[in-house]
XYZ file of C-alpha atoms in Angstrom:
691
model
C 155.373 71.272 78.171
C 158.958 71.947 79.000
C 159.716 73.980 82.847
C 161.101 77.146 80.810
C 158.233 77.627 78.545
C 155.835 77.869 81.117
C 158.009 80.302 83.273
C 158.285 82.345 79.664
C 154.381 82.586 79.679
C 153.662 83.298 83.108
C 156.160 85.778 83.416
C 155.214 87.558 80.233
C 151.862 87.559 81.678
C 152.825 89.275 85.184
C 154.399 91.922 83.339
C 151.807 92.398 80.874
C 149.325 92.580 84.148
C 151.683 94.625 86.047
C 151.888 97.385 83.582
C 148.034 97.478 83.835
C 148.339 97.623 87.465
C 150.354 101.100 87.001
C 148.113 102.514 84.042
C 145.109 101.903 85.615
C 145.210 104.711 88.329
C 146.340 106.801 85.558
C 142.978 106.247 83.722
C 140.713 106.318 86.004
C 140.286 108.122 89.685
C 138.687 107.197 92.905
C 138.085 103.992 95.318
C 136.859 102.146 92.087
C 140.257 102.754 89.754
C 142.321 101.658 92.954
C 140.258 98.871 93.452
C 140.821 97.823 89.805
C 144.676 98.518 90.034
C 144.690 95.889 92.667
C 142.845 93.222 90.861
C 145.358 93.640 88.004
C 148.314 93.700 90.907
C 146.897 90.443 92.503
C 146.960 88.777 88.812
C 150.531 89.905 88.510
C 151.617 88.607 91.720
C 149.657 85.478 90.865
C 151.567 84.942 87.726
C 154.329 86.069 88.841
C 154.503 83.237 91.601
C 153.668 80.309 89.256
C 156.956 81.657 87.278
C 158.868 81.237 89.916
C 157.381 77.855 91.357
C 156.494 76.324 87.727
C 156.230 72.962 89.413
C 153.621 73.869 91.681
C 151.170 76.037 89.989
C 148.511 75.316 92.246
C 149.667 74.536 95.875
C 152.053 76.251 98.154
C 153.047 80.248 97.265
C 151.300 79.429 94.165
C 148.052 78.564 95.274
C 147.873 81.454 98.027
C 148.072 83.857 95.102
C 145.864 82.553 93.144
C 143.512 82.769 96.111
C 144.227 86.099 96.529
C 143.610 86.953 93.270
C 140.075 85.520 93.041
C 139.158 87.015 96.750
C 140.077 90.413 95.170
C 138.193 90.010 92.105
C 135.275 88.714 94.502
C 135.616 91.611 96.332
C 135.762 94.638 93.494
C 132.342 93.153 92.107
C 130.951 93.324 95.623
C 131.981 97.078 95.763
C 130.728 97.354 92.412
C 127.137 95.547 93.237
C 126.660 98.015 96.008
C 127.496 101.432 94.239
C 125.565 100.929 90.961
C 122.333 98.630 92.222
C 121.387 100.734 95.456
C 120.447 100.040 98.747
C 117.846 97.561 97.472
C 120.772 94.508 97.272
C 122.177 95.044 100.247
C 120.545 91.681 101.615
C 122.078 90.241 98.362
C 125.375 91.471 99.335
C 125.648 90.441 102.451
C 124.818 86.894 101.597
C 127.227 86.918 98.409
C 130.308 87.967 100.752
C 129.132 85.408 103.890
C 129.567 82.802 101.122
C 132.739 84.171 99.389
C 133.774 84.251 102.555
C 133.512 81.208 103.648
C 135.228 79.543 100.213
C 137.885 81.618 101.059
C 138.664 80.122 104.370
C 138.154 76.647 103.154
C 140.242 77.108 100.570
C 143.245 78.632 103.016
C 142.895 75.812 105.200
C 143.414 73.969 102.904
C 146.758 75.295 101.892
C 147.970 73.806 104.656
C 150.164 71.200 104.394
C 148.294 67.536 105.025
C 145.911 65.266 103.292
C 143.316 67.656 102.662
C 145.763 70.237 100.244
C 146.737 67.476 97.987
C 145.558 68.394 94.325
C 147.994 65.230 92.451
C 144.595 63.648 92.132
C 142.088 65.773 91.649
C 138.478 64.632 92.852
C 135.437 65.929 94.178
C 136.112 64.557 97.294
C 138.901 67.230 97.696
C 138.174 69.923 99.614
C 140.994 72.140 98.175
C 139.436 71.473 94.624
C 135.870 71.997 95.904
C 136.847 75.498 97.780
C 138.224 76.793 94.572
C 135.562 75.626 92.016
C 132.969 76.983 94.615
C 134.657 80.282 94.580
C 134.877 80.619 91.107
C 131.329 79.518 90.553
C 130.404 82.516 92.955
C 132.412 84.743 91.085
C 130.664 83.871 88.119
C 127.195 84.342 89.658
C 127.830 87.230 91.102
C 129.356 89.461 88.148
C 126.040 88.035 86.372
C 123.769 89.310 89.475
C 126.130 92.594 89.199
C 125.018 93.040 85.357
C 121.587 92.049 85.914
C 120.812 94.068 88.974
C 122.493 97.411 87.642
C 120.093 100.155 85.940
C 119.971 100.123 82.609
C 121.948 103.543 82.485
C 124.818 102.470 84.749
C 125.466 99.471 82.902
C 127.805 100.452 80.452
C 129.797 101.180 83.996
C 129.807 97.435 85.018
C 129.583 95.587 81.900
C 133.299 95.348 81.167
C 134.216 94.260 84.813
C 131.921 92.029 84.592
C 132.839 89.892 81.862
C 136.654 90.544 82.809
C 136.281 88.819 86.331
C 133.439 86.621 85.205
C 135.065 85.430 82.428
C 137.964 84.124 84.021
C 136.142 82.867 86.684
C 134.727 80.613 84.111
C 137.835 79.794 82.965
C 138.932 78.594 86.209
C 135.642 76.532 86.113
C 136.564 74.695 83.234
C 140.000 74.455 84.376
C 138.847 72.556 87.505
C 136.080 70.732 85.758
C 138.241 69.242 83.432
C 140.425 67.937 86.320
C 137.612 66.679 87.703
C 136.852 64.421 84.235
C 140.571 63.644 83.409
C 141.553 63.032 86.879
C 144.104 65.189 86.038
C 145.089 68.923 85.383
C 145.363 69.967 81.870
C 149.107 71.862 81.459
C 147.593 74.012 78.168
C 144.683 74.992 80.388
C 146.820 75.923 83.315
C 148.855 77.875 80.929
C 146.449 79.218 78.754
C 145.120 80.956 81.827
C 147.745 83.170 82.097
C 147.212 84.363 78.657
C 143.590 85.098 79.265
C 144.391 86.742 81.973
C 146.689 89.096 80.668
C 144.007 89.796 78.175
C 141.554 90.912 80.278
C 143.584 93.397 81.879
C 142.970 96.157 79.119
C 139.161 95.958 80.319
C 140.006 96.930 83.772
C 141.621 99.735 82.444
C 138.915 100.720 80.091
C 136.431 100.679 82.785
C 138.576 102.741 85.279
C 138.025 105.375 82.079
C 134.571 104.897 81.907
C 134.151 105.142 86.027
C 136.214 108.680 85.583
C 133.537 110.246 83.078
C 130.388 108.571 85.010
C 131.875 110.692 88.399
C 132.069 113.804 86.347
C 128.466 113.463 85.010
C 129.459 114.355 81.477
C 127.207 113.767 78.514
C 128.609 110.469 76.942
C 127.866 109.900 72.972
C 127.596 106.510 72.891
C 128.844 105.605 69.631
C 131.828 107.581 70.294
C 132.443 105.204 73.645
C 131.746 101.948 71.645
C 134.091 102.764 68.929
C 136.994 103.960 71.095
C 136.561 100.517 73.630
C 136.166 98.584 70.240
C 139.816 100.286 68.934
C 141.559 99.452 72.055
C 140.244 95.564 72.836
C 140.728 95.161 69.307
C 144.151 96.493 69.096
C 145.019 94.657 72.300
C 143.293 91.297 71.099
C 145.537 91.323 67.893
C 148.883 92.485 69.889
C 148.032 89.172 72.106
C 147.090 86.975 69.121
C 150.293 87.918 67.360
C 152.598 87.744 70.384
C 151.184 83.696 70.982
C 152.016 82.871 67.202
C 155.720 84.317 67.674
C 155.904 82.410 70.312
C 154.181 79.326 68.928
C 157.011 80.196 65.774
C 160.048 79.987 67.779
C 159.402 77.516 70.457
C 158.139 74.507 68.760
C 154.688 73.011 68.458
C 154.177 71.939 71.821
C 152.645 75.722 72.111
C 149.731 74.935 69.622
C 147.212 73.301 72.025
C 147.699 76.373 74.393
C 147.917 78.696 72.072
C 144.086 77.303 70.537
C 142.640 77.722 73.895
C 143.927 81.079 74.321
C 142.684 82.311 71.340
C 139.169 80.548 71.427
C 139.000 82.362 75.281
C 140.269 85.814 73.969
C 137.519 85.540 71.112
C 134.791 84.666 73.644
C 135.747 87.849 75.661
C 135.835 89.990 72.716
C 132.151 88.799 71.563
C 131.302 89.577 75.019
C 132.617 92.712 74.754
C 130.712 93.480 71.179
C 127.401 91.883 72.191
C 127.024 94.293 75.381
C 127.378 97.229 73.149
C 124.470 98.600 72.164
C 125.970 100.514 68.820
C 126.819 97.039 67.850
C 123.447 95.272 68.460
C 121.999 98.721 66.919
C 123.949 98.354 63.589
C 123.370 94.618 63.076
C 119.576 95.503 63.937
C 120.063 97.683 60.813
C 121.370 95.385 58.650
C 119.413 93.125 59.106
C 115.869 94.695 58.807
C 116.983 96.635 55.538
C 118.109 93.158 53.667
C 115.645 91.213 54.652
C 112.354 92.696 55.897
C 110.076 95.146 53.524
C 108.836 97.371 56.909
C 111.693 98.918 58.718
C 109.405 99.019 62.058
C 107.814 95.974 64.138
C 104.764 98.077 64.912
C 103.096 95.713 67.484
C 106.710 95.642 69.548
C 106.904 99.250 68.955
C 103.463 100.021 70.601
C 104.033 97.649 73.392
C 107.376 98.951 73.757
C 105.667 102.970 74.090
C 102.955 101.517 76.274
C 105.295 100.099 78.321
C 107.567 103.175 78.649
C 104.479 105.600 79.353
C 102.866 103.327 81.984
C 105.976 102.929 84.082
C 105.741 104.035 87.527
C 106.923 107.226 88.408
C 109.323 105.913 90.863
C 111.045 104.658 87.901
C 111.612 107.377 85.411
C 109.658 110.879 85.871
C 107.056 111.352 82.863
C 108.654 114.048 81.222
C 111.711 111.509 80.741
C 109.693 108.475 80.119
C 108.135 110.839 77.403
C 111.296 111.456 75.720
C 112.413 107.586 75.561
C 109.032 107.013 74.095
C 110.008 108.971 71.096
C 113.670 108.338 70.885
C 113.773 104.576 71.396
C 112.419 103.755 68.216
C 114.545 105.825 65.970
C 117.576 104.170 68.268
C 118.393 107.633 69.611
C 120.435 107.371 72.556
C 119.399 111.160 74.108
C 116.848 113.741 73.719
C 115.608 116.906 75.177
C 111.733 117.712 75.753
C 110.305 121.409 75.604
C 107.120 121.974 76.782
C 104.894 124.898 76.116
C 104.177 127.804 78.945
C 102.157 130.888 78.487
C 103.197 133.377 81.420
C 102.260 136.265 79.702
C 99.652 134.750 77.385
C 102.336 134.273 74.582
C 103.187 130.489 73.978
C 106.756 130.076 74.134
C 108.272 126.700 74.676
C 110.960 126.192 77.699
C 113.297 122.799 78.462
C 111.460 120.369 80.604
C 113.684 117.438 81.011
C 116.997 115.561 79.060
C 117.625 112.138 78.968
C 121.833 111.589 78.482
C 121.896 115.242 78.261
C 122.506 117.770 80.866
C 119.741 119.929 81.603
C 119.332 123.225 79.158
C 117.715 126.381 80.629
C 116.962 127.692 77.261
C 113.279 128.905 76.186
C 111.990 129.347 71.908
C 109.703 131.683 71.313
C 106.991 132.096 68.925
C 109.226 133.802 66.394
C 111.583 130.995 66.222
C 112.346 129.460 62.788
C 111.351 125.984 64.148
C 107.665 126.591 64.784
C 107.073 127.721 61.174
C 108.921 124.444 60.094
C 106.998 122.198 62.395
C 103.743 123.435 60.361
C 101.479 123.372 63.296
C 102.737 120.191 64.682
C 102.155 117.999 61.177
C 105.536 117.849 60.319
C 108.898 116.550 61.722
C 112.065 118.787 61.031
C 115.385 117.644 60.760
C 117.594 119.966 63.048
C 120.525 120.117 60.460
C 117.856 122.325 58.330
C 116.919 124.614 61.227
C 119.724 126.174 63.454
C 119.789 125.806 67.166
C 122.685 127.243 68.310
C 121.718 127.449 71.961
C 120.356 123.853 72.484
C 123.475 122.534 70.366
C 125.836 124.362 72.550
C 123.872 123.026 75.789
C 122.622 119.749 74.751
C 125.190 118.545 71.592
C 124.359 117.477 68.412
C 120.627 117.383 67.558
C 119.077 115.369 64.718
C 115.138 115.386 64.928
C 112.685 117.517 66.023
C 109.680 115.888 66.660
C 106.246 117.778 67.501
C 103.928 116.836 69.899
C 100.339 117.650 69.258
C 97.106 117.446 70.847
C 94.028 117.508 69.519
C 92.301 119.809 71.953
C 95.492 121.744 73.123
C 97.304 122.144 70.093
C 101.467 121.975 69.775
C 102.035 120.991 73.668
C 105.171 120.409 73.399
C 108.795 119.366 71.282
C 110.969 116.398 71.875
C 114.726 116.772 70.307
C 116.568 113.864 69.219
C 120.335 113.080 69.278
C 121.803 111.163 66.317
C 120.891 107.455 66.402
C 123.688 104.723 67.139
C 123.605 103.147 63.792
C 122.756 106.081 61.051
C 120.374 105.236 59.055
C 117.876 106.806 55.634
C 114.459 108.928 56.699
C 111.803 107.515 54.971
C 107.967 108.568 55.218
C 107.983 105.109 57.058
C 109.638 106.810 60.126
C 107.931 109.849 59.532
C 104.687 108.658 60.196
C 105.700 106.354 63.090
C 107.274 109.500 64.956
C 104.005 111.248 64.431
C 102.106 108.840 65.731
C 103.791 108.171 68.561
C 104.301 112.123 68.778
C 100.384 112.144 69.454
C 100.099 109.566 71.952
C 102.462 111.142 74.059
C 101.084 114.483 73.291
C 97.830 112.819 75.245
C 99.962 111.262 77.258
C 101.465 114.786 78.680
C 98.040 116.399 79.010
C 96.416 113.722 80.899
C 99.189 114.564 83.336
C 98.750 118.190 83.629
C 95.190 117.860 83.732
C 95.576 115.244 86.597
C 97.975 117.599 88.375
C 95.258 120.338 87.712
C 92.320 118.220 88.872
C 94.482 117.418 92.176
C 94.791 121.100 92.946
C 91.663 121.698 92.389
C 90.647 119.226 95.090
C 93.204 120.489 97.203
C 91.519 123.748 96.831
C 88.054 122.542 97.646
C 89.167 120.747 100.494
C 90.929 124.114 101.887
C 87.400 125.788 101.210
C 85.323 123.178 102.573
C 87.295 123.513 105.967
C 87.401 127.440 105.438
C 83.473 127.221 105.155
C 83.333 124.981 108.807
C 85.832 127.426 110.611
C 84.298 130.594 109.447
C 80.665 129.154 110.753
C 82.242 128.042 113.759
C 83.511 131.343 114.241
C 79.892 132.584 113.717
C 79.196 130.456 116.669
C 82.191 132.136 118.919
C 81.098 135.760 118.053
C 77.558 134.675 118.878
C 78.528 133.685 122.629
C 80.597 136.837 123.159
C 78.366 139.055 121.942
C 75.600 137.313 124.397
C 78.600 137.822 126.928
C 78.862 141.725 126.011
C 75.028 142.169 125.996
C 74.954 140.948 129.677
C 78.160 142.754 131.195
C 76.453 146.084 131.434
C 73.876 144.674 133.988
C 75.969 142.130 135.779
C 79.711 143.425 135.509
C 79.865 144.076 139.145
C 78.813 140.109 139.861
C 81.809 138.192 140.853
C 80.379 135.044 139.611
C 79.167 136.708 135.871
C 83.132 137.554 136.195
C 84.246 134.635 136.676
C 82.201 132.854 134.119
C 82.971 135.798 131.502
C 86.454 134.833 132.359
C 86.407 130.919 131.817
C 83.745 131.897 128.117
C 86.844 134.275 127.331
C 89.307 131.950 127.646
C 87.377 129.094 125.972
C 86.381 131.424 122.660
C 89.992 131.919 122.544
C 90.943 128.212 122.779
C 88.374 127.838 120.032
C 89.839 130.178 117.577
C 93.012 129.003 117.862
C 92.082 125.285 117.211
C 90.482 126.396 114.190
C 93.214 128.520 113.161
C 95.409 125.018 113.710
C 92.913 123.175 111.794
C 92.799 125.322 108.753
C 96.513 125.563 108.664
C 97.092 122.070 108.995
C 94.289 119.548 108.102
C 95.802 116.676 109.397
C 95.831 117.739 112.787
C 92.355 116.702 112.306
C 93.327 113.273 111.080
C 95.385 112.720 113.829
C 92.561 113.543 116.050
C 90.759 110.459 114.567
C 92.738 107.890 115.771
C 90.799 105.154 117.340
C 91.127 105.923 120.894
C 89.904 109.581 120.176
C 86.494 108.042 118.356
C 84.790 107.402 121.476
C 82.536 109.767 123.428
C 79.795 109.346 126.117
C 76.571 111.192 124.334
C 74.642 110.938 127.518
C 77.250 113.021 129.442
C 77.935 115.262 126.656
C 74.075 116.238 125.832
C 73.817 116.397 129.556
C 76.718 119.365 129.785
C 75.022 121.006 126.622
C 71.667 120.882 128.548
C 72.717 122.528 131.681
C 74.384 125.261 129.631
C 70.855 126.207 127.905
C 69.740 126.737 131.756
C 66.087 125.285 131.187
C 65.253 125.407 127.510
C 66.508 122.009 126.636
C 65.294 118.687 128.361
C 66.806 115.730 128.522
C 65.365 111.811 128.212
C 67.876 109.083 128.476
C 66.337 105.533 127.742
C 68.340 102.464 128.808
C 71.655 102.354 128.430
C 72.940 103.849 125.039
C 76.582 102.882 125.380
C 79.680 105.069 124.199
C 79.138 106.348 120.235
C 81.515 105.979 117.659
C 82.651 109.771 116.969
C 85.242 112.296 117.729
C 84.348 114.929 120.815
C 84.634 118.034 118.631
C 82.666 116.468 115.291
C 79.610 115.824 117.814
C 79.504 119.169 120.005
C 79.724 121.128 116.953
C 76.908 119.249 115.015
C 74.578 118.701 118.166
C 75.123 122.201 119.359
C 74.463 123.415 115.959
C 71.059 121.332 115.769
C 70.256 122.414 119.586
C 70.478 126.764 118.603
C 68.829 126.004 116.007
C 65.484 123.883 117.599
C 65.677 126.791 120.503
C 65.722 129.817 117.594
C 62.656 128.095 115.734
C 60.850 127.247 119.269
C 57.924 129.574 120.855
C 59.316 131.863 123.583
C 59.090 129.736 127.045
C 58.772 126.605 124.898
C 61.554 124.189 125.730
C 63.593 121.498 123.462
C 63.485 117.900 123.721
C 66.546 115.631 123.662
C 65.850 111.991 123.849
C 68.667 109.657 123.800
C 68.071 105.710 123.288
C 69.492 102.896 121.091
C 67.582 101.413 118.553
C 68.764 98.183 115.748
C 71.971 98.296 117.041
C 72.601 102.425 116.292
C 72.627 105.244 119.025
C 69.389 107.505 118.074
C 69.734 111.283 119.021
C 66.109 113.011 118.440
C 65.907 117.102 118.518
C 62.274 117.881 118.981
C 61.160 121.283 118.643
C 57.488 122.616 118.439
C 58.701 125.511 115.696
C 56.667 126.104 112.552
C 58.214 123.310 111.050
C 59.519 123.121 107.060
C 58.598 122.097 104.165
C 59.500 118.919 101.982
C 60.717 121.152 99.413
C 62.647 123.460 101.925
C 64.685 120.313 103.475
C 65.162 118.692 99.481
C 66.473 122.058 98.151
C 67.376 124.510 100.818
C 68.569 122.691 104.379
C 71.521 120.876 103.471
C 72.679 122.783 100.344
C 75.989 124.837 101.402
C 75.047 128.724 101.813
C 71.292 127.991 101.299
C 69.457 129.923 103.964
C 66.043 130.809 104.973
C 67.666 133.014 108.186
C 68.550 136.736 107.493
C 71.850 136.358 109.080
C 72.536 132.917 108.587
C 75.624 131.830 106.585
C 73.903 128.538 105.166
C 76.850 126.361 106.657
C 75.467 124.630 109.918
C 72.879 121.910 108.758
C 75.505 120.836 105.876
C 78.491 121.150 108.227
C 76.387 118.759 110.790
C 75.602 116.386 108.178
C 79.148 115.911 106.930
C 80.672 115.903 110.233
C 77.738 112.523 111.378
C 78.667 111.046 108.023
C 82.415 110.896 108.076
C 81.859 109.017 111.445
C 79.922 106.725 110.146
C 76.357 108.314 111.323
C 73.714 109.963 109.503
C 71.273 112.873 109.836
C 67.088 112.798 108.677
C 64.554 115.329 109.243
C 61.332 114.757 110.460
C 59.102 117.815 109.719
C 55.987 119.388 107.980
C 54.921 122.706 108.448
C 52.946 123.971 111.712
C 54.056 120.786 113.682
C 57.642 120.937 114.379
C 60.773 119.357 113.895
C 62.393 116.028 114.794
C 66.172 116.117 113.679
C 67.219 112.347 113.898
C 71.155 111.828 114.517
C 72.468 107.888 113.883
C 75.553 107.025 115.402
C 77.741 103.887 115.358
C 78.126 102.190 118.695
C 81.874 102.624 119.799
C 82.042 98.916 120.737
C 80.613 97.832 117.042
C 83.463 99.692 115.383
C 86.222 98.114 117.912
C 84.911 94.340 116.959
C 84.983 95.614 113.629
C 88.308 96.607 113.807
C 89.359 93.939 115.774
C 88.375 91.480 113.192
C 90.004 93.418 110.420
C 93.337 93.215 111.953
C 92.952 89.436 112.794
C 92.019 88.799 108.933
C 95.299 90.972 107.828
C 97.399 88.629 110.305
C 95.464 85.545 108.643
C 96.490 87.016 105.035
C 100.022 87.363 105.944
């Protein structure tokens, strides 16, 4: 190969790359377009430098330009990786950046004249060759990671840069691997790099156009985009082939090898572009199915795909979007709109709920719309060309099919409107049967989701009602205390000690009411109060204070050292106070209630004993612990139930020993705090061992 041929070839490639470097900023906008333009510019600089120094295409200025070119491609891929793959790939980006930076430094150091810089005899022992080979391999690996870790909907924006940069880096790997095997660089391969680089530059311009559309977030027709990209790439490909053939015809047979390699690499790039297009895959699949299979659909595959789509996590896609995909994917539709039934005023209407690859369409269809008659109650699939949908067509673009979502209990709960498929095909009964089956499955999915949401709301309301019942009972207790205070105020108002007690009682009642209101508004405050440090009380001290406040009506008996109990102070006081008050009310006048505190069988036991009339077994079973069930004229039926719920929530329990005429013993069992601490410590140790 002559020096003149190499100069002309690289000079032409430099002009071609420079042309696309100027065109890319005009085709796109923003930082991505500037980065792609810079990649084209570095390619132009590299090929231009080789044209100026044809005898040193790998060393000196040409080597520095090649290193700058590859580093810029690597940096653009890193930027695309961070932009489209999200924050989850930041550690991988850092690893790639460190590896690429290290390889660039080694390759740059190898450019310094010396024994490590020679590439005249390429071997695996050459630091310069190893650094460039490693950088090329890292670029290929980075391009593959960018494409694989990008969401399926965003791959359309990154596949062309990944193909261009990854393909060119793979060609560099081929050049350096061939040099290692042949012990010399191949002149045709070196010259073919310029042609391959020039052919890859238009892909970056198309990527800039796609990025501009992505920034505007416009609804795109995948079929139109595919045809446009095919025309552009095909035109550039044919232009390159024609140019290469013309050069061969005028400059002699020495070009044949380089042209063959160039055409092969260009064809590989074109094949990658075609394979990455869903429209090409759809058309190929349609041709194969129509000509070689009796059934149009693979029902096992479609069913598994539908199950996987509907059962995906909400973090991946919202349920309404998954419902559209479950209907659209089997017929290869690239977009769709979901309408769900609403009955705000008793009259059913279908309003927009979700769009896939289509903008939001805030429109609704009333029962008088002709589409409902065409759906035949949810048993018929309608081609949208037969029923006018001007509002949705204008907002969402052309629509193809209206697939009903009938439910066996709730009737027609929704409609999925599909866009035309990527590869058109004739509709037949087999396709309609498949869509009807999937429509019923999606209807059950949406109905179950709606039922689950209603159940969650009912549980929240039930939880709120339960908290309200507790608060109402505690408010009644505070009201009883204030009533007693008012009853004694007329006789003891002038007593200074009574005045102090009255102020303390009123302040405590106000604080208690504020606490109850806060608990009703923010139940999570109770969860914060259930921290391990708060679940520890001294039952003997709290029972002693309760007995002292009852002024001789309660006698406390403590056996041994029961220790600390694993329960919150507020829950303990609320439960025990209610049970003690009930025992006092049931006891004859002058008869004290006995409180017995002990530790038995590893549990803290509190017995509240009265000499009242007692209760029957039927009353205890059917009335005592039933919410809103009471035998007192002014009772609320909440206290005993609340006391047992509070004790059970703390790991304890409440049992009743009673019979008519023999009094009642309310037996409280609580878990010791030391046992719970040991259990918590064991759990933490187990977690650390598993970790």
